[in-house]
GROMACS .gro file of C-alpha atoms in nm:
model
  333
    1MET     CA    1   2.399   1.635   1.612
    2PRO     CA    2   2.041   1.595   1.484
    3HIS     CA    3   1.763   1.640   1.736
    4PHE     CA    4   1.494   1.377   1.782
    5SER     CA    5   1.123   1.438   1.725
    6VAL     CA    6   0.801   1.251   1.785
    7VAL     CA    7   0.510   1.314   1.550
    8PRO     CA    8   0.184   1.190   1.709
    9GLY     CA    9  -0.107   1.047   1.515
   10ALA     CA   10  -0.322   1.359   1.530
   11ALA     CA   11  -0.047   1.567   1.372
   12VAL     CA   12   0.021   1.302   1.105
   13SER     CA   13  -0.349   1.277   1.016
   14ALA     CA   14  -0.386   1.654   0.994
   15ILE     CA   15  -0.097   1.675   0.749
   16LEU     CA   16  -0.205   1.379   0.536
   17GLY     CA   17  -0.562   1.504   0.522
   18GLU     CA   18  -0.439   1.800   0.317
   19ALA     CA   19  -0.161   1.625   0.125
   20HIS     CA   20  -0.325   1.383  -0.119
   21LYS     CA   21  -0.163   1.543  -0.423
   22ASP     CA   22   0.177   1.554  -0.251
   23VAL     CA   23   0.152   1.190  -0.148
   24LEU     CA   24   0.053   1.081  -0.499
   25ARG     CA   25   0.351   1.268  -0.642
   26ILE     CA   26   0.590   1.131  -0.377
   27VAL     CA   27   0.477   0.772  -0.430
   28ALA     CA   28   0.511   0.795  -0.810
   29GLU     CA   29   0.855   0.954  -0.780
   30THR     CA   30   0.964   0.689  -0.530
   31TYR     CA   31   0.867   0.404  -0.762
   32VAL     CA   32   1.073   0.559  -1.040
   33ALA     CA   33   1.369   0.616  -0.804
   34HIS     CA   34   1.349   0.251  -0.698
   35GLU     CA   35   1.344   0.144  -1.061
   36LYS     CA   36   1.659   0.350  -1.117
   37GLY     CA   37   1.839   0.179  -0.828
   38GLN     CA   38   1.834   0.479  -0.594
   39SER     CA   39   1.705   0.280  -0.297
   40VAL     CA   40   1.784  -0.010  -0.067
   41ASN     CA   41   1.472  -0.210   0.012
   42PRO     CA   42   1.553  -0.550   0.167
   43ASP     CA   43   1.302  -0.821   0.249
   44SER     CA   44   1.039  -0.747   0.509
   45TYR     CA   45   1.059  -0.951   0.829
   46PHE     CA   46   0.742  -1.121   0.955
   47LEU     CA   47   0.695  -1.184   1.326
   48ARG     CA   48   0.420  -1.443   1.380
   49PHE     CA   49   0.266  -1.604   1.687
   50PRO     CA   50   0.168  -1.973   1.729
   51GLU     CA   51  -0.137  -1.887   1.938
   52LYS     CA   52  -0.249  -1.605   1.702
   53PRO     CA   53  -0.200  -1.748   1.351
   54ASN     CA   54  -0.387  -1.465   1.178
   55ALA     CA   55  -0.184  -1.191   1.347
   56ARG     CA   56   0.159  -1.064   1.252
   57VAL     CA   57   0.398  -0.775   1.298
   58ILE     CA   58   0.614  -0.677   1.001
   59ALA     CA   59   0.942  -0.484   0.993
   60LEU     CA   60   1.015  -0.297   0.669
   61PRO     CA   61   1.366  -0.144   0.670
   62SER     CA   62   1.475   0.075   0.380
   63TYR     CA   63   1.694   0.357   0.250
   64LEU     CA   64   1.595   0.612  -0.015
   65GLY     CA   65   1.849   0.842  -0.177
   66GLY     CA   66   1.802   1.164  -0.370
   67ASP     CA   67   1.636   1.451  -0.188
   68VAL     CA   68   1.512   1.215   0.086
   69ASP     CA   69   1.853   1.062   0.166
   70THR     CA   70   1.717   0.900   0.481
   71ILE     CA   71   1.705   0.557   0.644
   72GLY     CA   72   1.382   0.423   0.791
   73ILE     CA   73   1.197   0.124   0.928
   74LYS     CA   74   0.823   0.074   0.958
   75TRP     CA   75   0.703  -0.157   1.234
   76ILE     CA   76   0.343  -0.247   1.155
   77ALA     CA   77   0.111  -0.481   1.341
   78SER     CA   78  -0.184  -0.650   1.169
   79PHE     CA   79  -0.431  -0.801   1.415
   80PRO     CA   80  -0.753  -0.880   1.222
   81ASP     CA   81  -0.939  -0.980   1.540
   82ASN     CA   82  -0.929  -0.613   1.644
   83VAL     CA   83  -1.214  -0.547   1.403
   84ARG     CA   84  -1.455  -0.743   1.625
   85GLN     CA   85  -1.382  -0.494   1.902
   86GLY     CA   86  -1.435  -0.195   1.678
   87LEU     CA   87  -1.061  -0.127   1.659
   88PRO     CA   88  -0.854  -0.073   1.344
   89ARG     CA   89  -0.681  -0.388   1.222
   90ALA     CA   90  -0.341  -0.222   1.183
   91SER     CA   91  -0.119  -0.002   1.398
   92ALA     CA   92   0.228   0.119   1.313
   93THR     CA   93   0.527   0.335   1.393
   94LEU     CA   94   0.796   0.468   1.160
   95LEU     CA   95   1.152   0.535   1.277
   96LEU     CA   96   1.370   0.763   1.064
   97ASN     CA   97   1.750   0.779   1.083
   98ASP     CA   98   2.002   1.028   0.949
   99TYR     CA   99   2.199   0.878   0.658
  100ALA     CA  100   2.516   1.076   0.736
  101THR     CA  101   2.554   0.954   1.096
  102GLY     CA  102   2.295   0.679   1.143
  103TYR     CA  103   2.149   0.864   1.441
  104PRO     CA  104   1.771   0.847   1.493
  105LEU     CA  105   1.581   1.153   1.372
  106ALA     CA  106   1.217   1.088   1.454
  107CYS     CA  107   0.943   0.846   1.545
  108LEU     CA  108   0.609   0.893   1.369
  109GLU     CA  109   0.273   0.729   1.422
  110ALA     CA  110   0.250   0.546   1.093
  111ALA     CA  111  -0.079   0.360   1.050
  112SER     CA  112  -0.215   0.654   0.853
  113ILE     CA  113   0.113   0.688   0.661
  114SER     CA  114   0.093   0.319   0.569
  115ALA     CA  115  -0.268   0.352   0.457
  116ALA     CA  116  -0.191   0.665   0.254
  117ARG     CA  117   0.106   0.517   0.071
  118THR     CA  118  -0.088   0.196   0.001
  119ALA     CA  119  -0.382   0.393  -0.135
  120ALA     CA  120  -0.163   0.626  -0.339
  121SER     CA  121   0.014   0.325  -0.489
  122ALA     CA  122  -0.321   0.178  -0.591
  123ALA     CA  123  -0.442   0.509  -0.734
  124VAL     CA  124  -0.121   0.569  -0.931
  125ALA     CA  125  -0.149   0.220  -1.081
  126ALA     CA  126  -0.519   0.262  -1.161
  127ALA     CA  127  -0.459   0.593  -1.337
  128GLN     CA  128  -0.188   0.430  -1.549
  129LEU     CA  129  -0.388   0.118  -1.635
  130LEU     CA  130  -0.741   0.250  -1.689
  131PRO     CA  131  -0.844   0.408  -2.019
  132PRO     CA  132  -0.822   0.788  -1.995
  133ASP     CA  133  -1.170   0.856  -2.132
  134GLY     CA  134  -1.496   0.824  -1.948
  135PRO     CA  135  -1.598   0.734  -1.592
  136VAL     CA  136  -1.534   0.386  -1.451
  137ARG     CA  137  -1.752   0.160  -1.241
  138VAL     CA  138  -1.557   0.058  -0.931
  139SER     CA  139  -1.603  -0.225  -0.683
  140PHE     CA  140  -1.440  -0.282  -0.345
  141ILE     CA  141  -1.405  -0.630  -0.203
  142GLY     CA  142  -1.328  -0.558   0.159
  143ALA     CA  143  -1.448  -0.235   0.321
  144GLY     CA  144  -1.197  -0.137   0.587
  145VAL     CA  145  -0.962   0.159   0.634
  146ILE     CA  146  -0.748   0.066   0.331
  147ALA     CA  147  -1.053   0.049   0.103
  148ARG     CA  148  -1.178   0.386   0.226
  149THR     CA  149  -0.837   0.545   0.176
  150ILE     CA  150  -0.800   0.397  -0.172
  151LEU     CA  151  -1.137   0.543  -0.267
  152ASP     CA  152  -1.025   0.885  -0.143
  153TYR     CA  153  -0.699   0.864  -0.338
  154LEU     CA  154  -0.869   0.749  -0.658
  155ASP     CA  155  -1.085   1.061  -0.633
  156ALA     CA  156  -0.784   1.283  -0.553
  157HIS     CA  157  -0.594   1.143  -0.852
  158GLY     CA  158  -0.873   1.238  -1.087
  159VAL     CA  159  -1.006   0.889  -1.160
  160ARG     CA  160  -1.364   0.954  -1.276
  161ILE     CA  161  -1.585   0.719  -1.077
  162ALA     CA  162  -1.934   0.651  -1.211
  163ASP     CA  163  -2.046   0.448  -0.912
  164VAL     CA  164  -1.919   0.215  -0.641
  165LEU     CA  165  -2.026  -0.137  -0.543
  166VAL     CA  166  -1.908  -0.273  -0.208
  167HIS     CA  167  -1.884  -0.637  -0.104
  168ASP     CA  168  -1.780  -0.728   0.251
  169LEU     CA  169  -1.866  -1.022   0.474
  170ASP     CA  170  -1.935  -0.766   0.746
  171ALA     CA  171  -2.247  -0.571   0.652
  172THR     CA  172  -2.163  -0.287   0.890
  173SER     CA  173  -1.827  -0.227   0.723
  174ALA     CA  174  -1.988  -0.236   0.380
  175GLY     CA  175  -2.245   0.017   0.494
  176HIS     CA  176  -1.978   0.255   0.622
  177LEU     CA  177  -1.790   0.250   0.291
  178THR     CA  178  -2.102   0.302   0.081
  179ALA     CA  179  -2.202   0.593   0.305
  180HIS     CA  180  -1.853   0.741   0.275
  181ALA     CA  181  -1.870   0.723  -0.104
  182THR     CA  182  -2.207   0.894  -0.126
  183GLU     CA  183  -2.183   1.144   0.159
  184ARG     CA  184  -1.817   1.248   0.136
  185LEU     CA  185  -1.745   1.206  -0.234
  186GLY     CA  186  -2.090   1.237  -0.389
  187VAL     CA  187  -2.052   0.903  -0.570
  188PRO     CA  188  -2.352   0.665  -0.599
  189ALA     CA  189  -2.275   0.348  -0.401
  190THR     CA  190  -2.445   0.026  -0.304
  191GLY     CA  191  -2.370  -0.313  -0.157
  192GLY     CA  192  -2.351  -0.622  -0.376
  193SER     CA  193  -2.238  -0.981  -0.415
  194LEU     CA  194  -1.889  -1.105  -0.498
  195PRO     CA  195  -1.990  -1.212  -0.852
  196GLU     CA  196  -2.135  -0.864  -0.911
  197ALA     CA  197  -1.819  -0.698  -0.778
  198LEU     CA  198  -1.600  -0.901  -1.013
  199THR     CA  199  -1.773  -0.752  -1.320
  200ARG     CA  200  -1.673  -0.390  -1.257
  201ASP     CA  201  -1.423  -0.192  -1.465
  202LEU     CA  202  -1.196  -0.146  -1.164
  203VAL     CA  203  -1.197  -0.416  -0.894
  204VAL     CA  204  -1.019  -0.341  -0.567
  205PHE     CA  205  -0.932  -0.624  -0.327
  206ALA     CA  206  -0.864  -0.498   0.026
  207THR     CA  207  -0.939  -0.796   0.250
  208THR     CA  208  -0.760  -0.995   0.519
  209ALA     CA  209  -0.792  -1.324   0.327
  210ALA     CA  210  -0.507  -1.567   0.392
  211THR     CA  211  -0.578  -1.803   0.101
  212PRO     CA  212  -0.734  -1.761  -0.245
  213TYR     CA  213  -1.110  -1.790  -0.291
  214VAL     CA  214  -1.162  -1.624  -0.632
  215SER     CA  215  -1.162  -1.905  -0.887
  216GLY     CA  216  -0.910  -1.930  -1.164
  217ASP     CA  217  -1.208  -1.964  -1.400
  218THR     CA  218  -1.348  -1.621  -1.311
  219PRO     CA  219  -1.437  -1.453  -1.643
  220LEU     CA  220  -1.248  -1.125  -1.625
  221ARG     CA  221  -1.269  -0.926  -1.948
  222PRO     CA  222  -1.015  -0.743  -2.165
  223GLY     CA  223  -0.926  -0.401  -2.029
  224GLN     CA  224  -1.059  -0.475  -1.681
  225VAL     CA  225  -0.823  -0.364  -1.402
  226VAL     CA  226  -0.784  -0.549  -1.073
  227LEU     CA  227  -0.597  -0.390  -0.782
  228ASN     CA  228  -0.479  -0.696  -0.590
  229VAL     CA  229  -0.391  -0.496  -0.278
  230SER     CA  230  -0.456  -0.775  -0.027
  231LEU     CA  231  -0.253  -1.013  -0.246
  232ARG     CA  232  -0.405  -1.348  -0.148
  233ASP     CA  233  -0.761  -1.343  -0.286
  234LEU     CA  234  -0.697  -1.474  -0.639
  235GLU     CA  235  -0.624  -1.832  -0.739
  236PRO     CA  236  -0.290  -1.844  -0.923
  237GLU     CA  237  -0.449  -1.989  -1.237
  238LEU     CA  238  -0.634  -1.660  -1.281
  239LEU     CA  239  -0.310  -1.462  -1.295
  240LEU     CA  240  -0.188  -1.679  -1.581
  241LYS     CA  241  -0.470  -1.535  -1.794
  242THR     CA  242  -0.399  -1.167  -1.720
  243ASN     CA  243  -0.137  -0.898  -1.762
  244ASN     CA  244   0.053  -0.878  -1.434
  245VAL     CA  245   0.220  -0.568  -1.292
  246VAL     CA  246   0.386  -0.570  -0.948
  247ASP     CA  247   0.565  -0.312  -0.736
  248ASP     CA  248   0.882  -0.523  -0.704
  249VAL     CA  249   0.919  -0.874  -0.846
  250ASP     CA  250   1.137  -1.023  -0.572
  251HIS     CA  251   0.924  -0.876  -0.294
  252CYS     CA  252   0.587  -0.969  -0.438
  253LEU     CA  253   0.671  -1.329  -0.526
  254LYS     CA  254   0.701  -1.457  -0.170
  255ALA     CA  255   0.493  -1.520   0.144
  256GLN     CA  256   0.231  -1.722  -0.046
  257THR     CA  257   0.086  -1.426  -0.231
  258SER     CA  258  -0.117  -1.508  -0.541
  259PRO     CA  259   0.181  -1.418  -0.768
  260HIS     CA  260   0.405  -1.637  -0.551
  261LEU     CA  261   0.159  -1.926  -0.589
  262ALA     CA  262   0.158  -1.868  -0.965
  263GLU     CA  263   0.537  -1.891  -0.969
  264GLN     CA  264   0.522  -2.215  -0.771
  265LEU     CA  265   0.257  -2.351  -1.007
  266THR     CA  266   0.451  -2.276  -1.325
  267GLY     CA  267   0.811  -2.281  -1.204
  268SER     CA  268   0.862  -1.948  -1.378
  269ARG     CA  269   0.818  -1.573  -1.341
  270SER     CA  270   0.745  -1.522  -1.709
  271PHE     CA  271   0.382  -1.430  -1.635
  272ILE     CA  272   0.503  -1.101  -1.480
  273ASP     CA  273   0.493  -0.822  -1.739
  274GLY     CA  274   0.675  -0.555  -1.539
  275THR     CA  275   0.679  -0.323  -1.240
  276LEU     CA  276   0.485  -0.006  -1.170
  277GLY     CA  277   0.808   0.194  -1.177
  278ALA     CA  278   0.883   0.068  -1.528
  279LEU     CA  279   0.521   0.130  -1.630
  280LEU     CA  280   0.553   0.492  -1.514
  281GLN     CA  281   0.865   0.519  -1.731
  282GLY     CA  282   0.678   0.386  -2.034
  283ARG     CA  283   0.880   0.065  -2.046
  284VAL     CA  284   0.601  -0.194  -2.002
  285THR     CA  285   0.388  -0.326  -2.288
  286LEU     CA  286   0.058  -0.489  -2.193
  287ASP     CA  287  -0.173  -0.705  -2.403
  288PRO     CA  288  -0.496  -0.507  -2.461
  289ALA     CA  289  -0.684  -0.835  -2.511
  290LYS     CA  290  -0.631  -0.926  -2.145
  291PRO     CA  291  -0.739  -0.785  -1.809
  292THR     CA  292  -0.461  -0.647  -1.591
  293VAL     CA  293  -0.382  -0.727  -1.228
  294PHE     CA  294  -0.165  -0.495  -1.017
  295SER     CA  295  -0.016  -0.671  -0.712
  296PRO     CA  296   0.170  -0.440  -0.469
  297PHE     CA  297   0.351  -0.619  -0.187
  298GLY     CA  298   0.425  -0.283  -0.025
  299LEU     CA  299   0.771  -0.127  -0.021
  300GLY     CA  300   0.923   0.029   0.289
  301ILE     CA  301   1.066   0.311   0.079
  302LEU     CA  302   0.711   0.440   0.024
  303ASP     CA  303   0.653   0.474   0.399
  304LEU     CA  304   0.996   0.633   0.429
  305ALA     CA  305   0.932   0.888   0.155
  306VAL     CA  306   0.588   0.986   0.284
  307GLY     CA  307   0.715   0.992   0.644
  308HIS     CA  308   1.003   1.219   0.543
  309HIS     CA  309   0.751   1.464   0.398
  310VAL     CA  310   0.527   1.443   0.706
  311LEU     CA  311   0.820   1.505   0.941
  312ALA     CA  312   0.931   1.815   0.750
  313GLU     CA  313   0.576   1.953   0.746
  314ALA     CA  314   0.520   1.875   1.116
  315ARG     CA  315   0.836   2.062   1.205
  316ARG     CA  316   0.727   2.353   0.986
  317ARG     CA  317   0.386   2.363   1.155
  318GLY     CA  318   0.529   2.316   1.504
  319THR     CA  319   0.333   1.994   1.561
  320ALA     CA  320   0.641   1.773   1.597
  321VAL     CA  321   0.735   1.715   1.962
  322ASP     CA  322   1.110   1.758   2.012
  323ILE     CA  323   1.286   1.535   2.266
  324PRO     CA  324   1.608   1.731   2.333
  325ASP     CA  325   1.782   1.470   2.551
  326PHE     CA  326   1.678   1.159   2.359
  327ILE     CA  327   2.038   1.085   2.249
  328GLY     CA  328   2.229   1.030   2.571
  329GLU     CA  329   2.589   1.082   2.458
  330THR     CA  330   2.670   1.340   2.196
  331THR     CA  331   3.049   1.310   2.205
  332ARG     CA  332   3.271   1.002   2.196
  333TRP     CA  333   3.485   1.106   2.497
   0.00000   0.00000   0.00000
């Protein structure tokens, strides 16, 4: 009978703070495993509230085979109004279950896991899509925890950053991200306007926007890479002029994301060029005369894979808290 563990946020953060390379490897391997059919990743479930239309809690159940061979579900709350109180927008837990018996194995604080897997996904895509030579000029539209973590993972993945421009409606948030870039990573950074941000080699959207505000006539250029992490910033007409890579077609084309709006506009999915997993396998051909947009809806298997690693490391370090009597009955009779 497996024993049950709780891994608190401090322990998770300590592990992830030293595991950027591991997380990047795990995320890339998980995308390829998903592409090979070694996972079960059903639709996410959105819990919404009539009196809080901008808030939601999402359940992401999944199973990943191979060496992980574990079931999991992330339960993540997104409450944008928290930011006004100086609180993080998102909070999350991750529950892991044993695949052999179905019994629960662990509960992990997962906001940092979610941020890390999101950032690693963005960094893996950027490294695949950007030209290998020379430094790139990067902009962030939205300057919260996700943006900061993406910046860290771009650096950890060896993306050579010439400088950073930050655009955020909240000047304080923008200032924090520019300071992080210069003080922690040694990268020149400044604030700037949205039009300025849209000219950079690598454009990262990490906002809480619910509807598109970037015009379909925005003049993106060939070879430019856009990480559409927040998914709802771009008018669908813009996507019809770009290469489009997603994490999973069925998952990404729903919930009124920009790719979903593009599908509704055209009645077709033909504007999608492929998935990141297929790109990592060398099976996606992109038009070099177009910019490229990567739109990751976010797969539960990524949280599961990273959480599996964190649990093993926490147990090795002795920072997982065992609950010996969590499972009440250990025999049928």
